[in-house]
Short mmCIF file of C-alpha atoms (C1' of nucleotides) and ligand atoms in Angstrom, two decimals:
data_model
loop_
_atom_site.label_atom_id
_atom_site.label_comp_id
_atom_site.label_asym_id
_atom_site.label_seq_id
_atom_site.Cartn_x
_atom_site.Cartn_y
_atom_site.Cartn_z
CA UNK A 233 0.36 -0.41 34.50
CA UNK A 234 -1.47 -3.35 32.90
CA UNK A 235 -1.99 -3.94 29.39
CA UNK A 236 -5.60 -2.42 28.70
CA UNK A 237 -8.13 -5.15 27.37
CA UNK A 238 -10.89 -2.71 27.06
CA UNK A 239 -11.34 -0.82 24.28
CA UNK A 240 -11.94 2.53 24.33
CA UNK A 241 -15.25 3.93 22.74
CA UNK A 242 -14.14 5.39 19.69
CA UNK A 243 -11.82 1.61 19.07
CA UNK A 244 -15.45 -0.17 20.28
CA UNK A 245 -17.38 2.29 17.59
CA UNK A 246 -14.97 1.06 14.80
CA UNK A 247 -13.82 -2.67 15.62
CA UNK A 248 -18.01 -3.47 15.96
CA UNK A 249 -18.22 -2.41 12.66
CA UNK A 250 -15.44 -4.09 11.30
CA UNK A 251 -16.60 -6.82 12.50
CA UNK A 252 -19.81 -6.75 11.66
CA UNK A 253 -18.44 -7.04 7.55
CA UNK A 254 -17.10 -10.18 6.38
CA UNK A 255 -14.62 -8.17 3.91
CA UNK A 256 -12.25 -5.08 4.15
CA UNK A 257 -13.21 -1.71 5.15
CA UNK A 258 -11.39 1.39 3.53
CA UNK A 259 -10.29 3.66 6.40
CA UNK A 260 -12.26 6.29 4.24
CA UNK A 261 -15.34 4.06 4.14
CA UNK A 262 -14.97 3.64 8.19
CA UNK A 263 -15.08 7.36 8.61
CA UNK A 264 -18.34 7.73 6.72
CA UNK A 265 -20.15 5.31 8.40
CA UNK A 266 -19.25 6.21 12.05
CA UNK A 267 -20.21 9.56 11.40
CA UNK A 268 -23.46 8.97 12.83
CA UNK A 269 -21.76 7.81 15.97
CA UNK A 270 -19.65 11.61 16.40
CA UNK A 271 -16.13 10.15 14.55
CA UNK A 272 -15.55 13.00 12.59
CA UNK A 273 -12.36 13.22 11.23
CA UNK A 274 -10.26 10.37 9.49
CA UNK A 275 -7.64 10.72 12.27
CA UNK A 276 -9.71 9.41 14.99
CA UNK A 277 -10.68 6.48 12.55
CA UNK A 278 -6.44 5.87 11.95
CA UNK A 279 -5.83 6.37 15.50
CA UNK A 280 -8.07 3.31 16.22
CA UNK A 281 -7.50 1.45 13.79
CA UNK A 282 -3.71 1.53 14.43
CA UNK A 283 -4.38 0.56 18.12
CA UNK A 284 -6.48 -2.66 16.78
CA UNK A 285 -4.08 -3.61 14.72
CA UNK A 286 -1.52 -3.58 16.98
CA UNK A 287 -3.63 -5.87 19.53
CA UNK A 288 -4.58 -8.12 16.68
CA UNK A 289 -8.35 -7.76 16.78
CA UNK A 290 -8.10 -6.54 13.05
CA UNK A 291 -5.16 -6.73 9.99
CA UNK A 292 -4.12 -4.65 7.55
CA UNK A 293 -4.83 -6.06 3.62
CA UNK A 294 -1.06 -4.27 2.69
CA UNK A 295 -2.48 -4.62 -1.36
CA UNK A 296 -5.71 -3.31 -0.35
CA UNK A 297 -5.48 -0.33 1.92
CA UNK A 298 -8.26 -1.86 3.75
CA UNK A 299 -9.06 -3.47 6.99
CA UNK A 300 -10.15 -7.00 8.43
CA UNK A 301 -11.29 -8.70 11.21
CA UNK A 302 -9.67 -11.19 13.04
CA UNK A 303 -12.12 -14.06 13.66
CA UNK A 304 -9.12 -16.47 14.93
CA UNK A 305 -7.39 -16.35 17.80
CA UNK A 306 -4.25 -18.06 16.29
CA UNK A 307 -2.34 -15.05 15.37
CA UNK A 308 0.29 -13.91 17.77
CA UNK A 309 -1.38 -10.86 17.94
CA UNK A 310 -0.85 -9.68 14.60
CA UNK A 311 2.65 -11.06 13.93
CA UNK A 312 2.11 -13.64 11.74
CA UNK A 313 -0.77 -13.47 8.92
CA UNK A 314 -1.83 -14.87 5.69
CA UNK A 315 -3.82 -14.05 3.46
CA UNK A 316 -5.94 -15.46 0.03
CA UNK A 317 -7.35 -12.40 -2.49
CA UNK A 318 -9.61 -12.75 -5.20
CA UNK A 319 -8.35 -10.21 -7.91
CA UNK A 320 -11.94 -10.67 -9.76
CA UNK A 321 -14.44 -10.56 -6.51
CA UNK A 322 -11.81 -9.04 -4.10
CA UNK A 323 -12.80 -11.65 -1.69
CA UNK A 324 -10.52 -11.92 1.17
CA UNK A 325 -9.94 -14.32 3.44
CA UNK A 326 -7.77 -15.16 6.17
CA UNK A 327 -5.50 -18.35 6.06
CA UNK A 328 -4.73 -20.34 9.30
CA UNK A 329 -2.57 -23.28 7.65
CA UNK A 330 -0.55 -25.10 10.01
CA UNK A 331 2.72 -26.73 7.99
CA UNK A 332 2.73 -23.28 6.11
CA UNK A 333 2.62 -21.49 9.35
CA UNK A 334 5.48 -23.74 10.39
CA UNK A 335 7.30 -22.95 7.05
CA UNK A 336 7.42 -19.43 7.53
CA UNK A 337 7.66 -19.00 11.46
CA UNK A 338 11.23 -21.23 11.19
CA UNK A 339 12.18 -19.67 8.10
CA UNK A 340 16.07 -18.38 8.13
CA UNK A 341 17.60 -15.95 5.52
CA UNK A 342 21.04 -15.99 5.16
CA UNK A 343 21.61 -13.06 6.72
CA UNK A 344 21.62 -13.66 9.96
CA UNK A 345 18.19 -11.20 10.05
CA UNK A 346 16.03 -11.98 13.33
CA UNK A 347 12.48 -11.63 12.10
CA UNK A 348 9.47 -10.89 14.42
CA UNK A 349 6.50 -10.72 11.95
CA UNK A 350 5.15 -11.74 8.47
CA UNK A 351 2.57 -10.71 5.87
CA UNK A 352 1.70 -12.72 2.81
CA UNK A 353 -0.89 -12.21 0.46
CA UNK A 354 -1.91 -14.78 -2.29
CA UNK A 355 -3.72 -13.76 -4.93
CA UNK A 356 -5.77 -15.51 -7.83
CA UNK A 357 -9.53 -16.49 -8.69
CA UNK A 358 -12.14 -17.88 -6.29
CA UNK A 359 -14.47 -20.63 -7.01
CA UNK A 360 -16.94 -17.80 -7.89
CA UNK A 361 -14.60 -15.97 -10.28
CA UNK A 362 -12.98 -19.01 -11.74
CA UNK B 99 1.56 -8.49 -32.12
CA UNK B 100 5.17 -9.39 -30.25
CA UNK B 101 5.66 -9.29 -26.82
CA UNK B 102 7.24 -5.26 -26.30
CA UNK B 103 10.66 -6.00 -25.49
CA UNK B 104 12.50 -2.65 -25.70
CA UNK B 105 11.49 0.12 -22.94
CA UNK B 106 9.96 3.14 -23.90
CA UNK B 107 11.79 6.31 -22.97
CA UNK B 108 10.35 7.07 -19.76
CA UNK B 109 10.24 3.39 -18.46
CA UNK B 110 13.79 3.24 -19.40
CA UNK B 111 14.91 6.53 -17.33
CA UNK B 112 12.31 5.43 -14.19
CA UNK B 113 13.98 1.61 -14.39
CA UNK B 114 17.59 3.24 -14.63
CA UNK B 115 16.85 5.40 -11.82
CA UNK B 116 15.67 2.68 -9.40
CA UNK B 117 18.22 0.45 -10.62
CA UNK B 118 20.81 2.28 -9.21
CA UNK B 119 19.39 2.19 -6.06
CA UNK B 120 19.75 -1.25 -3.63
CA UNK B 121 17.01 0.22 -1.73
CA UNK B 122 13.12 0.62 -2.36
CA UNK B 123 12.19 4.45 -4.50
CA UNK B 124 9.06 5.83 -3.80
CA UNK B 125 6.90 7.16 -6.60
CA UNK B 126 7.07 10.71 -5.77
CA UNK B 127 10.79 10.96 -4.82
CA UNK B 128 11.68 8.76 -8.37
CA UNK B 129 9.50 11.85 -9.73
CA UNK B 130 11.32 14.35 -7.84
CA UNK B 131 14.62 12.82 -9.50
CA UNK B 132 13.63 12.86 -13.09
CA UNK B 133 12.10 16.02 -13.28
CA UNK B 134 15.40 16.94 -14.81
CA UNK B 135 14.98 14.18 -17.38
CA UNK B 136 11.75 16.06 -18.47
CA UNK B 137 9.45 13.44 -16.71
CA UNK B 138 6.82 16.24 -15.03
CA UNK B 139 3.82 14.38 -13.58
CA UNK B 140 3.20 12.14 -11.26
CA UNK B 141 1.08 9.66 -13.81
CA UNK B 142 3.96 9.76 -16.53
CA UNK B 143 6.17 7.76 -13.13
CA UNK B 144 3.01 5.59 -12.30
CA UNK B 145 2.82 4.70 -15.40
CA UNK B 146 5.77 3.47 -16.09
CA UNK B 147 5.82 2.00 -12.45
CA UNK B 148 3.30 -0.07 -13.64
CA UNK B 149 4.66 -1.37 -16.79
CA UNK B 150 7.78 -2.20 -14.89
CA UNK B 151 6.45 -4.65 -12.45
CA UNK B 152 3.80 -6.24 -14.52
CA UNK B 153 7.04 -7.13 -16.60
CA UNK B 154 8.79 -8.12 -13.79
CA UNK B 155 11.91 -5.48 -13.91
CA UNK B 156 10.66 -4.02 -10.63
CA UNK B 157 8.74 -5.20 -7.63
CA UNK B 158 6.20 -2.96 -5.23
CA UNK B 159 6.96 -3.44 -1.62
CA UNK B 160 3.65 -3.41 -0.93
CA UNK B 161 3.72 -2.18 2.94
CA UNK B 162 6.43 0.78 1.97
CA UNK B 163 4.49 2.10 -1.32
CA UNK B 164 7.56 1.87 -2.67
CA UNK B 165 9.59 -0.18 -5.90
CA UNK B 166 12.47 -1.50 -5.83
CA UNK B 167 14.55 -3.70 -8.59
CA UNK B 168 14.62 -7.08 -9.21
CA UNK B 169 18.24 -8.10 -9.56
CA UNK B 170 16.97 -11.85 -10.33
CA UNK B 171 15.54 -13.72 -12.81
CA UNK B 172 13.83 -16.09 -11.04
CA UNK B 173 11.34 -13.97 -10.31
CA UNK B 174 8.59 -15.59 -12.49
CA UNK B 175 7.13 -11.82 -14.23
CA UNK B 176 6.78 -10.58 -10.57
CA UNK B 177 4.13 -13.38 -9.76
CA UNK B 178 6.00 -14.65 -6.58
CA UNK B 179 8.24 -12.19 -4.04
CA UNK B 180 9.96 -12.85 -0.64
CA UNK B 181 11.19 -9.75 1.14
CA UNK B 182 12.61 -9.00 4.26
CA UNK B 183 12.45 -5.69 5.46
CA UNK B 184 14.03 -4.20 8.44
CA UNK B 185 12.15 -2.26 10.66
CA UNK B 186 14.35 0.03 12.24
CA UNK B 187 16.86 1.11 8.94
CA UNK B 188 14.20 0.52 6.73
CA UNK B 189 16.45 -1.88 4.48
CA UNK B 190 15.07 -4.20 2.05
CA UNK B 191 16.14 -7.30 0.90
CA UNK B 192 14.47 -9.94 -1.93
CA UNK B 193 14.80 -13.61 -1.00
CA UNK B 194 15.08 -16.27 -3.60
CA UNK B 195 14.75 -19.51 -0.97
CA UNK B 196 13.85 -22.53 -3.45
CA UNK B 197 12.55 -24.68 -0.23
CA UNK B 198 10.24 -21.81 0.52
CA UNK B 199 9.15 -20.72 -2.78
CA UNK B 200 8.23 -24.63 -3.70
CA UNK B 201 6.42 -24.76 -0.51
CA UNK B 202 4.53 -21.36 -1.17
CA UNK B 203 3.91 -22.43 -5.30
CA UNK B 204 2.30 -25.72 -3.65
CA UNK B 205 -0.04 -24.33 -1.44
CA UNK B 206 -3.21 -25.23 -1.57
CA UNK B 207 -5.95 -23.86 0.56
CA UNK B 208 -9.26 -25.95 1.15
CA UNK B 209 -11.63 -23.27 -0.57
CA UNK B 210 -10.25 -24.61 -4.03
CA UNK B 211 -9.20 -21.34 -4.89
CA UNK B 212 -6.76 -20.89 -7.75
CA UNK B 213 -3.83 -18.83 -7.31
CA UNK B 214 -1.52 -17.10 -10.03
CA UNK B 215 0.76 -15.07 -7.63
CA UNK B 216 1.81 -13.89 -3.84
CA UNK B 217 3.66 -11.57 -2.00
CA UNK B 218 5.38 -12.23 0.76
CA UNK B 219 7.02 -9.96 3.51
CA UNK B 220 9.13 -10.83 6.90
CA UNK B 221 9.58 -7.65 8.79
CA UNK B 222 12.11 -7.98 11.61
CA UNK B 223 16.08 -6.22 12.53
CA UNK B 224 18.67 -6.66 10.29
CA UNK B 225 22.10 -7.35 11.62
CA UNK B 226 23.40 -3.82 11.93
CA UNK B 227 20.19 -3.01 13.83
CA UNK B 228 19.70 -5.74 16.07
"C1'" DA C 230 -0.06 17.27 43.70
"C1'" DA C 231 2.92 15.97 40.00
"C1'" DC C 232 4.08 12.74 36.49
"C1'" DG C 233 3.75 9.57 32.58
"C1'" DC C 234 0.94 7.38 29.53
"C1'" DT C 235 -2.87 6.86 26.49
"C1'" DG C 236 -6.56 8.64 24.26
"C1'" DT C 237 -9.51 12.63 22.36
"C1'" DG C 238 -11.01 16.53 19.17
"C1'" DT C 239 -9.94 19.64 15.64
"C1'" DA C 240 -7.72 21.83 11.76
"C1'" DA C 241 -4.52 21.65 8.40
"C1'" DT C 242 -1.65 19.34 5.28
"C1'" DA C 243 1.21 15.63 3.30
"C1'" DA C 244 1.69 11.61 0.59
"C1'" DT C 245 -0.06 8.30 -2.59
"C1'" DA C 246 -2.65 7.34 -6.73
"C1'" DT C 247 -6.08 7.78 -10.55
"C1'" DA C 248 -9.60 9.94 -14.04
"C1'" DA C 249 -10.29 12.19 -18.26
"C1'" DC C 250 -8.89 14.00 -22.53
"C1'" DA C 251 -6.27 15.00 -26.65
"C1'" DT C 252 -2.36 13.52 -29.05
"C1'" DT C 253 1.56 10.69 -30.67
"C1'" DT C 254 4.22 6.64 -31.64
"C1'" DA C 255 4.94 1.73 -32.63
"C1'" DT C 256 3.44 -2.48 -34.70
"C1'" DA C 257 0.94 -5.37 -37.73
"C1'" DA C 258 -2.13 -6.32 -41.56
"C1'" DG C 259 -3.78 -5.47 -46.14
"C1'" DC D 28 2.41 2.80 -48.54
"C1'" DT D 29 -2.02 2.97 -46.10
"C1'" DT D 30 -4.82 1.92 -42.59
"C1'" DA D 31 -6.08 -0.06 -38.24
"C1'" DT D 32 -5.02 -0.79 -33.63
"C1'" DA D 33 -2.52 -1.14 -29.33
"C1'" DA D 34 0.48 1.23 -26.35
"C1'" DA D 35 2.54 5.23 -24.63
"C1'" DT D 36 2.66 10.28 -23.89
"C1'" DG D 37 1.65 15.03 -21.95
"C1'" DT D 38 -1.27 17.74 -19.23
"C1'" DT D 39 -4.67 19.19 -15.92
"C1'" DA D 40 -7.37 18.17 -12.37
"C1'" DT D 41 -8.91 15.37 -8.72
"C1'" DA D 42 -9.44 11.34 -5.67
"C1'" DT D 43 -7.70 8.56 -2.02
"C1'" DT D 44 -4.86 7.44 1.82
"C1'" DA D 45 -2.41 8.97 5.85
"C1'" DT D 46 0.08 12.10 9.12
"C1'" DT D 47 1.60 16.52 11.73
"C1'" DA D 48 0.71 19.70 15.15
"C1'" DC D 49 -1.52 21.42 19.12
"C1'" DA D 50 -4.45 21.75 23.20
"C1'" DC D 51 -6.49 19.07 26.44
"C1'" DA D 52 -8.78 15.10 29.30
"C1'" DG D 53 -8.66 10.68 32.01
"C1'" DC D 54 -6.25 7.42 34.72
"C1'" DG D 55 -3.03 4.98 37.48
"C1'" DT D 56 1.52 5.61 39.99
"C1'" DT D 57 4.68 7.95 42.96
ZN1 ZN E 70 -5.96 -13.11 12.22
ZN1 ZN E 71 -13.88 -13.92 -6.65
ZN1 ZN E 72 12.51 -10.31 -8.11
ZN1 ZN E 73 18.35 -2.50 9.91
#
DNA sequence: AACGCTGTGTAATAATATAACATTTATAAG
DNA sequence: CTTATAAATGTTATATTATTACACAGCGTT
């Protein structure tokens, strides 16, 4: 079989919205607003949710419990992502930095551990909140 | 007033309890354990959770909900973690790379932000699972 | 038609975390 | 020693986040 690229309608109902906000959504948050749309129970909103994540249309703030978009087609489908957090605002926004993507993609422990995927999160003050 | 050096009771017998563990406690099974300590609800253990990482003692694996210990001092109070977690036994590992951690203390995004901490996690197979 | 895979809808429940309140203990200042 | 204040405690209740279990539907392959 091939490797679906559409989305189904419930995944449609929720990645539109997610996109459609410039910050995290709270799975919770999701749920309540699709209700309108006949997404009634928060395992229909994790079910698609998991699904985007997995093909990289949205990520996972790990710190957050929330959900973003993924405006930039430079993640390998979800495997590599970074991350800036404002701990006043909660601002979030998505890094693409080449030489630190570099760092971390050819990063070796020494453990001889074969890694496949990062997260990392950096937290602080925006301009805003300085 | 000083800095509080000396644990309280209940951070002490939470901090023992996850000391004695290589691998990452979650809060309700470190509950679980000290119930026989007379540690009874689940905010006396989040409590103390919380105490222990902001000073550093004990680091939150973020993507697990779970704490583990920090065996190493370099850990500036919890304000910059490496881990590598395996995906298929679970097993957790903190990384103390200098090269990497000066490369991830230097970053500087182009938004001017200002940050005071980061997490980082590599998920991938450890040796025994690859 | 039979199968495997993915997704759906629904109900129930598990797992993670915090709010609110009264009280106690530790530390520092006067 | 007394008083003020910050930090921790104990308890109950509740909020938030996430998954299990089950029955079934759609679709492409064999
Ligand atoms: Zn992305
Ligand atoms: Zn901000
Ligand atoms: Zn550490
Ligand atoms: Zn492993």
């Amino acid at each position: 079989m091939q490797k679906q690229e559409t989305l189904t309608k419930n995944q449609k109902i929720i990645l539109d919205l997610i996109e459609k906000s410039d910050q995290p959504l709270k799975a919770y948050s999701i749920l309540f607003d699709v209700k309108k749309k006949g997404i009634n129970a928060p395992l229909q909103v994790y079910r698609a949710l998991k699904k985007l994540v997995k093909i990289g249309k949205i990520h996972k703030i790990e710190s957050r419990n929330a959900f973003i978009a993924c405006k930039n087609s430079k993640c390998q489908i979800a495997k590599a992502t970074v991350f800036s957090i404002c701990e006043s605002c909660e601002d979030v926004t998505e890094i693409h930095d080449h030489k630190l993507s570099e760092h971390l993609r050819d990063f070796k422990d020494n453990k001889g551990m074969k890694y496949n995927k990062y997260n990392l999160e950096f937290f602080g003050l925006c301009k805003k909140c300085v």
